[in-house]
């Protein structure tokens, strides 16, 4: 498998944390090749890193791919397609591609087991399925989309860009289709939604294996429980990468090292912690009248 990770050029610590959590020798045992997807640094040091520093990083680790476009939120689709194209044309004997962001935790042991269990077909993508979302027309919102950019009132179903898995055959079709469809800057929606739906791809919903809050990860580790999920956000706490990996490795390797969740229970229900980030989604606010 190939693991392509969307990474902002200046997020050196995020990449370092992922490398610490899963060193190259451990990835080799899992049969995974890891690549970070970057764009060109903006002039005048606005990306908090220089091109020379990136050259040095790649000479040391050899795991960076850099596009010929600038680092910008609205260029993420270029970066995403670049990663899929590289993996489908430069890596050989691959069956699946894992796409993820650099601020996401992934238990690769459990992910491997799920991929095997689900028997992912050539026409399928697996990840956190998002349905019935609408374009946000409020200019102040991060995901503001104009009617010219997207005219329909509802988005097609798509997978969160946090992490998803796709067969190499379908990834190649997505790459080829990307050149025939007008560009859209919300990358996960464009690739796993607009393009995937045009190709009649099928979705495998893995949302039950996602935790939406990093504090739940901390609870799982603290309680020494088998988490029941294998994807979660770091919320900028990159030290959590190593902690989560070590916890998952311990639970998997040593018998009775971690307790199994009671039937009908989840870590979320057993966890008492201050929420650190909003839930997953690109939705609209909901207002209701409350009588006092």
XYZ file of C-alpha atoms in Angstrom:
292
model
C 0.000 0.000 0.000
C 0.954 3.614 -0.454
C 0.110 6.203 2.195
C -0.091 9.745 0.808
C -0.314 12.513 3.386
C -1.459 16.020 2.539
C 0.938 18.289 4.402
C 1.490 22.043 4.523
C 5.157 22.827 3.775
C 5.600 24.657 7.079
C 4.197 21.769 9.161
C 7.619 20.288 9.862
C 6.661 19.163 13.364
C 3.571 17.341 12.079
C 5.691 15.317 9.641
C 8.308 14.679 12.307
C 5.653 13.355 14.687
C 4.256 10.964 12.063
C 7.764 9.655 11.301
C 8.409 9.113 15.011
C 5.121 7.260 15.457
C 5.707 4.984 12.453
C 9.407 4.728 11.534
C 10.269 3.447 8.079
C 11.231 -0.029 9.307
C 7.776 -0.443 10.871
C 6.061 0.679 7.664
C 8.110 -1.886 5.733
C 6.729 -4.638 7.982
C 3.215 -3.405 7.183
C 3.999 -3.185 3.458
C 3.344 0.568 3.344
C 5.212 3.333 1.496
C 4.673 6.816 3.016
C 4.807 10.080 1.071
C 4.082 13.663 2.156
C 2.458 15.959 -0.411
C 3.716 19.552 -0.467
C 3.474 22.623 -2.691
C 5.937 25.438 -3.398
C 6.753 27.846 -0.595
C 5.431 31.377 -0.942
C 8.056 34.103 -1.308
C 9.369 36.159 1.636
C 9.156 33.245 4.062
C 5.381 33.432 4.492
C 5.187 29.642 4.874
C 7.597 29.664 7.845
C 10.074 27.480 5.940
C 12.479 27.866 3.035
C 12.869 25.740 -0.047
C 16.423 24.958 1.072
C 15.067 23.530 4.342
C 12.659 21.311 2.404
C 15.507 20.056 0.200
C 17.439 19.200 3.365
C 14.415 17.413 4.876
C 13.935 15.337 1.748
C 17.634 14.479 1.479
C 17.361 13.050 4.982
C 14.049 11.197 4.707
C 13.319 10.893 0.968
C 9.566 11.033 1.509
C 8.500 14.446 0.143
C 6.701 15.137 -3.145
C 6.354 18.768 -4.147
C 4.038 20.213 -6.781
C 4.732 23.212 -9.026
C 1.940 25.312 -7.452
C 1.996 27.505 -4.349
C 0.956 26.458 -0.879
C -2.615 27.692 -0.580
C -5.815 26.287 0.892
C -7.544 26.545 -2.472
C -4.746 24.539 -4.123
C -5.398 21.422 -2.032
C -7.138 19.714 -4.933
C -3.951 20.017 -7.019
C -2.001 18.490 -4.145
C -4.530 15.680 -3.677
C -4.595 14.735 -7.366
C -0.798 14.950 -7.495
C -0.522 12.378 -4.722
C -2.941 9.950 -6.344
C -1.187 10.348 -9.692
C 2.246 9.724 -8.192
C 1.075 6.643 -6.314
C -0.669 5.134 -9.348
C 2.182 5.760 -11.794
C 5.372 5.528 -9.721
C 4.584 2.820 -7.178
C 4.365 -0.750 -8.428
C 2.493 -3.806 -7.139
C 0.174 -1.595 -5.089
C -3.368 -2.664 -4.334
C -4.610 0.208 -2.172
C -3.821 3.849 -1.461
C -4.393 5.424 1.949
C -4.947 9.178 1.781
C -4.799 11.196 4.999
C -3.991 14.629 6.437
C -0.910 15.358 8.535
C -2.942 16.303 11.627
C -4.763 12.961 11.821
C -4.013 9.882 13.927
C -4.349 6.490 12.233
C -3.859 3.061 13.783
C -2.362 1.333 10.751
C -2.593 -2.117 12.378
C -6.381 -1.962 12.698
C -6.713 -0.205 9.353
C -4.911 -3.080 7.668
C -7.284 -5.533 9.339
C -10.362 -3.566 8.257
C -9.189 -3.334 4.645
C -8.745 -7.104 4.601
C -12.081 -7.689 6.344
C -14.067 -5.366 4.055
C -12.609 -6.876 0.840
C -12.400 -3.453 -0.779
C -13.294 -3.831 -4.467
C -11.851 -1.960 -7.454
C -14.927 0.286 -7.592
C -15.043 1.176 -3.879
C -13.719 3.838 -1.520
C -13.742 3.427 2.258
C -13.800 6.222 4.846
C -16.014 8.580 6.832
C -19.102 9.095 4.667
C -20.670 12.560 4.559
C -24.182 12.903 3.117
C -26.691 15.638 2.267
C -24.361 18.561 2.972
C -25.123 21.925 1.397
C -22.785 24.581 0.020
C -22.055 27.324 2.517
C -22.955 30.710 1.070
C -21.787 32.831 4.010
C -18.683 34.787 3.023
C -17.146 34.709 6.498
C -17.039 30.904 6.522
C -13.857 28.987 5.687
C -15.797 26.813 3.217
C -17.708 29.639 1.543
C -18.598 28.578 -1.999
C -20.072 30.886 -4.624
C -22.877 29.871 -6.976
C -20.393 30.196 -9.829
C -18.069 27.673 -8.169
C -20.881 25.227 -7.380
C -24.425 25.916 -8.535
C -26.376 23.018 -6.993
C -27.955 23.356 -3.562
C -26.694 19.988 -2.290
C -23.321 18.273 -2.461
C -23.064 14.636 -3.553
C -22.084 12.096 -0.907
C -18.321 12.071 -0.333
C -15.636 10.879 2.079
C -13.851 13.077 4.586
C -10.298 13.921 3.569
C -9.137 13.094 7.094
C -8.479 9.544 5.919
C -9.846 7.263 3.235
C -8.748 4.165 1.326
C -9.110 3.627 -2.411
C -8.068 0.886 -4.804
C -5.286 1.734 -7.241
C -7.596 1.040 -10.188
C -10.217 3.510 -8.988
C -7.562 6.071 -8.009
C -6.223 6.014 -11.578
C -9.730 6.642 -12.916
C -10.164 9.536 -10.491
C -6.900 11.088 -11.673
C -7.897 10.774 -15.323
C -11.349 12.223 -14.640
C -9.895 15.196 -12.770
C -8.555 16.611 -16.029
C -12.007 16.539 -17.668
C -14.062 18.238 -14.939
C -13.943 21.939 -13.932
C -11.624 22.503 -10.975
C -13.182 22.710 -7.507
C -11.039 23.658 -4.513
C -12.642 21.539 -1.757
C -10.459 18.542 -2.496
C -12.203 15.695 -0.665
C -15.573 16.771 -2.062
C -14.188 17.128 -5.593
C -12.310 13.810 -5.705
C -14.319 11.423 -3.524
C -17.634 13.167 -4.252
C -17.993 14.822 -7.646
C -15.529 12.596 -9.511
C -16.331 9.377 -7.645
C -20.070 9.793 -8.229
C -19.525 10.396 -11.950
C -17.584 7.110 -12.022
C -20.421 5.343 -10.138
C -18.003 4.422 -7.357
C -19.395 2.783 -4.229
C -18.733 3.913 -0.667
C -17.896 1.808 2.365
C -18.765 3.863 5.445
C -16.142 3.506 8.177
C -17.508 6.305 10.376
C -17.915 3.913 13.320
C -14.116 3.641 13.411
C -13.553 7.417 13.585
C -13.376 9.483 16.747
C -14.033 13.166 16.141
C -12.251 14.555 19.208
C -8.636 14.224 20.426
C -9.667 14.256 24.093
C -11.351 10.882 23.502
C -7.969 9.515 22.388
C -6.442 10.754 25.618
C -9.239 9.077 27.611
C -8.701 5.805 25.774
C -4.985 5.861 26.594
C -5.584 6.894 30.199
C -8.204 4.169 30.741
C -5.987 1.549 29.036
C -8.899 0.485 26.873
C -9.039 -0.903 23.359
C -10.255 2.268 21.700
C -12.746 0.846 19.223
C -11.660 3.437 16.620
C -8.540 3.842 14.516
C -8.809 7.415 13.170
C -8.876 10.655 15.193
C -7.642 14.265 14.965
C -4.574 15.588 16.781
C -5.966 19.125 17.037
C -2.376 20.330 16.812
C -1.107 18.090 19.640
C 1.477 16.243 17.570
C 2.862 14.388 20.598
C -0.421 12.468 20.472
C 0.843 10.676 17.331
C 3.430 8.688 19.299
C 1.176 8.211 22.326
C -1.642 6.791 20.199
C 0.705 4.547 18.224
C 2.336 3.171 21.377
C -1.060 2.536 22.951
C -2.386 0.725 19.865
C 0.817 -1.297 19.545
C 0.676 -2.314 23.222
C -2.993 -3.337 23.011
C -2.267 -5.386 19.904
C 0.962 -7.035 21.057
C 0.555 -7.819 24.752
C -2.276 -9.988 25.999
C -4.449 -8.368 28.676
C -2.512 -5.086 28.411
C -5.731 -3.254 27.496
C -9.289 -3.802 28.637
C -12.033 -4.492 26.130
C -14.950 -2.064 26.064
C -18.095 -3.386 27.778
C -20.903 -4.361 25.420
C -22.808 -1.316 24.205
C -20.210 1.097 25.579
C -17.865 3.446 23.723
C -14.893 5.444 24.940
C -16.908 8.601 24.187
C -19.590 7.512 26.672
C -17.011 6.675 29.344
C -14.861 9.770 28.821
C -15.120 12.940 30.904
C -13.009 15.691 29.339
C -13.248 19.205 27.997
C -14.066 19.246 24.292
C -11.220 20.722 22.247
C -12.597 20.969 18.718
C -15.884 20.953 16.764
C -17.271 17.844 15.151
C -16.431 16.759 11.622
C -18.304 18.312 8.728
C -18.744 21.223 6.365
C -22.283 22.118 7.341
C -24.512 25.065 8.112
C -25.457 26.390 11.555
C -28.818 25.343 12.984
C -30.964 27.819 14.900
C -33.899 26.986 17.110
C -36.141 29.154 19.284
C -35.927 28.408 22.998
C -38.669 29.780 25.240
C -37.507 30.952 28.645
